[in-house]
XYZ file of C-alpha atoms in Angstrom:
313
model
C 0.000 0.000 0.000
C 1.645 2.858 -0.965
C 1.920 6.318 1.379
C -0.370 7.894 -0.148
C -3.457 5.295 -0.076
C -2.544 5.563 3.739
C -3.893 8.731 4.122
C -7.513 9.824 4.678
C -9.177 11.053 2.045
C -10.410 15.071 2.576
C -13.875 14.982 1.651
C -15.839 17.933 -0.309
C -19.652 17.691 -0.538
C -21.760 20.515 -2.460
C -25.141 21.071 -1.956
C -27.660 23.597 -2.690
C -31.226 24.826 -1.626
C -32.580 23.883 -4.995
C -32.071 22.095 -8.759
C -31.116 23.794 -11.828
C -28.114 25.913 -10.383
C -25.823 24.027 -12.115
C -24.378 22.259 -8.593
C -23.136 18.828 -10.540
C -21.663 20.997 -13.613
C -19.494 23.114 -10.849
C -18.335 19.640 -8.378
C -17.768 17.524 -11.755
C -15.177 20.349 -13.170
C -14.147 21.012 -9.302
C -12.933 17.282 -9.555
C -11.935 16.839 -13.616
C -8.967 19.923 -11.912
C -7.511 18.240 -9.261
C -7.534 15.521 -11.187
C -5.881 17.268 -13.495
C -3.422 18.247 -11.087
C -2.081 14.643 -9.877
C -4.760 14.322 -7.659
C -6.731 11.129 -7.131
C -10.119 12.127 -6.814
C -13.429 9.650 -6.190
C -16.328 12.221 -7.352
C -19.685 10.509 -5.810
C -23.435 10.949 -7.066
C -25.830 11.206 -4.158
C -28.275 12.454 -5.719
C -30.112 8.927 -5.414
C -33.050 9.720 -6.683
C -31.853 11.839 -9.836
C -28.255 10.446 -10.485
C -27.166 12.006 -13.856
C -23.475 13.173 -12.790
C -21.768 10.395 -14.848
C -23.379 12.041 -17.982
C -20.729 14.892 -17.546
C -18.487 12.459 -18.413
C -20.139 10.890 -21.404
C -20.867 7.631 -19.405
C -24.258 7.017 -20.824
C -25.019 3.803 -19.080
C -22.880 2.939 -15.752
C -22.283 -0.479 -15.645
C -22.837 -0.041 -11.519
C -24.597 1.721 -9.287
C -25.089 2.828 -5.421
C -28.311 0.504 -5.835
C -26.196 -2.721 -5.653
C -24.472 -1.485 -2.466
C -28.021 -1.046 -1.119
C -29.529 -4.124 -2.287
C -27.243 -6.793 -3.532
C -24.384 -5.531 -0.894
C -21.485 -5.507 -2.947
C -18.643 -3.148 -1.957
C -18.520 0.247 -2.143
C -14.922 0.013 -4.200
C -16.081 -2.839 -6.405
C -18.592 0.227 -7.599
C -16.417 2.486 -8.814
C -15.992 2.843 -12.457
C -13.759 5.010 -14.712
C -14.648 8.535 -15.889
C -12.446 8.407 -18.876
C -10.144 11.017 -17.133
C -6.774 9.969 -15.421
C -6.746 9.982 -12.156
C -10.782 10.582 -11.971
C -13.211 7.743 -10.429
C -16.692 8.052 -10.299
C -19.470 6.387 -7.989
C -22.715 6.603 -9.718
C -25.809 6.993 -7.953
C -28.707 4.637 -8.205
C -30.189 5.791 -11.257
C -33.975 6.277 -10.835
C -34.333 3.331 -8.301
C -35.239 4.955 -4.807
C -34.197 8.635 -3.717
C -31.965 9.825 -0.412
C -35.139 10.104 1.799
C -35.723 6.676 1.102
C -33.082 5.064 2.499
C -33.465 3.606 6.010
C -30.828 5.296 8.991
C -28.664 2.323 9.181
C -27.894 1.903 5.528
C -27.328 5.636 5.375
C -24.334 5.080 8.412
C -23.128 2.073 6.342
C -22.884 4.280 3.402
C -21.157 6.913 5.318
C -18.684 4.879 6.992
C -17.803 2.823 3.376
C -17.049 6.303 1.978
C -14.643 7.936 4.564
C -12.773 4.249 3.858
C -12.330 5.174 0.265
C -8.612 5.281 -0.910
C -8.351 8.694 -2.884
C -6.869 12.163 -2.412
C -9.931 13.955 -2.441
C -13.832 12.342 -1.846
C -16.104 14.834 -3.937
C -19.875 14.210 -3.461
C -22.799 15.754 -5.321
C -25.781 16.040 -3.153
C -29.337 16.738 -4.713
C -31.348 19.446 -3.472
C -33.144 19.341 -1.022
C -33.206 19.163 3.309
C -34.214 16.102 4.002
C -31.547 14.945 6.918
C -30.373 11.889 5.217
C -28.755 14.600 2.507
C -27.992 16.547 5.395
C -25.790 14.034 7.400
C -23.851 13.343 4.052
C -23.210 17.144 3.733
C -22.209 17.443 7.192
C -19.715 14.401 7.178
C -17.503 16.132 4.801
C -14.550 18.285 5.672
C -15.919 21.049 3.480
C -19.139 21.729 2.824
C -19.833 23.727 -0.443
C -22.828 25.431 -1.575
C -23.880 26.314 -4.828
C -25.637 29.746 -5.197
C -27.228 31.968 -8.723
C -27.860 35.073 -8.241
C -31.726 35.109 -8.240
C -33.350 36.140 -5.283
C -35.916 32.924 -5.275
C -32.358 30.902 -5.109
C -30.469 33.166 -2.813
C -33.421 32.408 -0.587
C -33.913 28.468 -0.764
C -30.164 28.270 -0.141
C -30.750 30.679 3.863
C -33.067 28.011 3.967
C -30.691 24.881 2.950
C -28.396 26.446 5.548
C -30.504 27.291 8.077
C -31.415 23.435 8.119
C -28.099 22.251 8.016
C -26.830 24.345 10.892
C -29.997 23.385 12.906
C -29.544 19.868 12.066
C -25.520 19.991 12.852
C -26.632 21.146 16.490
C -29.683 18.652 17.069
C -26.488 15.806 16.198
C -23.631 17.252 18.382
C -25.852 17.717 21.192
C -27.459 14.141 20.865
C -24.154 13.149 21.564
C -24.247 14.514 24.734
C -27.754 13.025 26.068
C -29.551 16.426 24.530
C -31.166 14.963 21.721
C -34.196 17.059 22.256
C -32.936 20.122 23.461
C -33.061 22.226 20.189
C -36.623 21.170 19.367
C -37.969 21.884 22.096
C -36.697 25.799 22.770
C -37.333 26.065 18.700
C -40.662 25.142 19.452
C -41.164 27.296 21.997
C -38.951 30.513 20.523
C -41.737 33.024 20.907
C -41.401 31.988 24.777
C -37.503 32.583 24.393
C -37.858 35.576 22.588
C -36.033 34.318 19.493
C -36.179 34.814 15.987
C -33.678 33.780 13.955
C -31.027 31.105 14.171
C -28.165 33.127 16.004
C -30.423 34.441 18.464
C -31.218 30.552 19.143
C -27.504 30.186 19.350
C -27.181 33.065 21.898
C -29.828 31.387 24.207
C -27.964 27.942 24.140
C -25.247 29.521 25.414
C -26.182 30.651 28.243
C -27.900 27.529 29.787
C -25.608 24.998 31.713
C -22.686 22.585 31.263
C -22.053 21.100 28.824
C -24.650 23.097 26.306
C -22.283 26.263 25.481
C -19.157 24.141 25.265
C -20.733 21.595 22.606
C -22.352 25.029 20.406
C -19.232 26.820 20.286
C -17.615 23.375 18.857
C -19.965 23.330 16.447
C -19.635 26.799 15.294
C -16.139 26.830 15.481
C -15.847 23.553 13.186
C -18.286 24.627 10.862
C -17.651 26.561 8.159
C -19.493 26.807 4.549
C -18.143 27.660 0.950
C -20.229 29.755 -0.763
C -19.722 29.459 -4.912
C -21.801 32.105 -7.190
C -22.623 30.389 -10.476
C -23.839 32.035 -13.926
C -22.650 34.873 -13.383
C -23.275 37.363 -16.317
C -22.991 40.749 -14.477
C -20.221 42.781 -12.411
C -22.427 43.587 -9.684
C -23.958 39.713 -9.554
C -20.033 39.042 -8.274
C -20.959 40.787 -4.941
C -24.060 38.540 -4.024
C -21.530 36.163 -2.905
C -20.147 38.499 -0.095
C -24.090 39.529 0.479
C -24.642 35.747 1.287
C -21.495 35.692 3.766
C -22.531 38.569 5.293
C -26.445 36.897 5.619
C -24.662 34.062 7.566
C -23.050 35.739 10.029
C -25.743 38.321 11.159
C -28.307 35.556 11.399
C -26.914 32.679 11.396
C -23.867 33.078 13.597
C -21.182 31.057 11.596
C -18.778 31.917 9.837
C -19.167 31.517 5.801
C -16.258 31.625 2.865
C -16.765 32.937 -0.535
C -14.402 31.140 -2.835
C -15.720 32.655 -5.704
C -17.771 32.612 -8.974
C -17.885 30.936 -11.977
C -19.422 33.424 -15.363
C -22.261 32.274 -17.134
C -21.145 30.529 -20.321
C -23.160 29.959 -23.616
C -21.038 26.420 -24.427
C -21.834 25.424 -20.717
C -25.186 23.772 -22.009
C -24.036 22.486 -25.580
C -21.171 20.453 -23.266
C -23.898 18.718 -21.300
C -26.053 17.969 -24.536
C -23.021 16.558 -25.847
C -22.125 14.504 -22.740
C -18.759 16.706 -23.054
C -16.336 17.183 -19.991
C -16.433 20.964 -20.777
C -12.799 21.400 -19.562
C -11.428 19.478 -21.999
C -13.433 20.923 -24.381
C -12.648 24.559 -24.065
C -9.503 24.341 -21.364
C -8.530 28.066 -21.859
C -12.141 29.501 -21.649
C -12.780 32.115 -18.590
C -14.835 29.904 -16.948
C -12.005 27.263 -17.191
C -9.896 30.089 -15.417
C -12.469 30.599 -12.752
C -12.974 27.204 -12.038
C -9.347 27.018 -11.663
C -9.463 29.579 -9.231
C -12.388 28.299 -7.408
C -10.957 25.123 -6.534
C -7.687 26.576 -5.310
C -9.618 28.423 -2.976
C -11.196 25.238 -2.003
C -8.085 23.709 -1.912
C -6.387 26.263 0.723
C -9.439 27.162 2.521
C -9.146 30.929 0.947
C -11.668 33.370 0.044
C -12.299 34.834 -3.487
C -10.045 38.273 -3.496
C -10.563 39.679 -7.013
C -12.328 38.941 -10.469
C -10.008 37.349 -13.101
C -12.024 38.521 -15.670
C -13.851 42.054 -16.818
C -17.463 41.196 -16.299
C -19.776 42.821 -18.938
């Protein structure tokens, strides 16, 4: 086993608050340039109920899916099938079989478990929209969690919604942990009683009840941190909604949010996909090659997005 195998894979999950944000285009390309880049990179389709990522690839039929880990249990590794790129794997989700909210809490641990066990530099999984907590759980395993954002108002606000969720959700599990399973529920439930409104303010009140409570919610602040990605960009000022969004997160949310940048809307985006066309190889010194580029650098050292490569129109 070489050094390198050794290691445990860091694992990237994207998610979003809803479809057609282009999400899978953004984590395939995310994945096709660390591949690129000598990494070796397992890029997962969650999206159980809607798998299409291996299409990116111009797989048109996988020869396996996630639903023989589910039903016939065959391992997770004897799954994974080549994307046609060196040093790129793919695991494809089941393809129209059953969906994420479908699958029962101890095959969704298996799953879990199987996947941190992968051998890889990087585990990249594409989540489909939604909140239900099984797609939750898999967004909070990974070390960082990326959203996907347009700037459109109706999907600026389903993703304060995907995050208010996943925040809520991340402090329902760490206090479980603890014996406090229903400790959030019940002063959500009763916020009008607390005099709360928004998420921080429910953050505020945990901590100032007893030990352990504050301890456990400023871990889970401190260890949570989103991405934030702006896609389809086609604007100057549409580069700032990614800052607006940070900014959202910290007033009333209470954690801290990164924006590692945006990616420009491009016309040969869709004709890729049509084609069943890894668009980086298709067009590998196009601006939103570039930005893509940049994005996952930022990814890569945790960064933020400084400055536009590019002269929006």
């Amino acid at each position: 086993m070489t050094r390198r195998n050794q290691r445990h894979a860091e694992i990237w999950a994207i998610g979003g608050g809803k479809g057609g944000i282009g999400k899978s285009f953004l984590i395939s390309n995310v994945a096709n340039y660390l591949a690129l880049h000598d990494k070796k990179v397992v890029l997962i389709d969650a999206d159980l109920g809607g798998a299409n990522l291996h299409t990116f690839f111009g797989v048109n039929k996988p020869r396996t899916t996630l639903t023989e880990f589910f039903d016939e249990k065959i391992p997770i590794e004897a799954l994974i099938i080549d994307s046609g790129i060196q040093n790129l794997e793919l695991l494809v989700g089941a393809v129209g079989s059953l969906a994420m909210d479908s699958i029962k809490y101890t095959q969704k641990q298996k799953l879990l478990r199987h996947i941190r066990k992968l051998r890889a530099d990087y585990i990249l999984i594409d989540l489909g929209a939604g909140t239900h907590f099984n797609a939750i759980d898999t967004f909070l395993l990974a070390n960082k969690m990326i959203v996907c954002v347009v700037p459109e108002i109706i999907a600026i606000e389903n993703l304060y919604y995907y995050l208010k969720n996943v925040f809520y959700r991340k402090l329902i599990t760490e206090l479980a942990s603890h014996g406090l399973r229903g400790l959030v529920p019940d002063i959500w439930k009763h916020r009008r009683t607390h005099r709360i409104q928004n998420l921080r303010q429910l953050i505020q009140h945990l901590g100032r009840l007893q030990d352990p409570v504050p301890d456990v919610v400023a871990s889970a602040l401190k260890n949570f941190a989103v991405y934030i990605v702006l896609n389809k960009v086609r604007r100057r000022p549409e580069i700032a909604v990614g800052s607006s969004v940070k900014s959202i997160c910290a007033k009333y949310f209470g954690f801290h949010a990164c924006y590692a940048g945006y990616i420009e809307h491009d016309d040969f985006v869709p004709i890729c996909i049509n084609k069943r066309q890894p668009y980086m190889q298709a067009y590998p010194a196009s601006r939103c090659t570039q930005e893509i580029g940049e994005v996952a650098e930022n990814l890569i050292h945790g960064r933020p997005f400084v400055r536009a490569l590019h002269e929006v129109s």
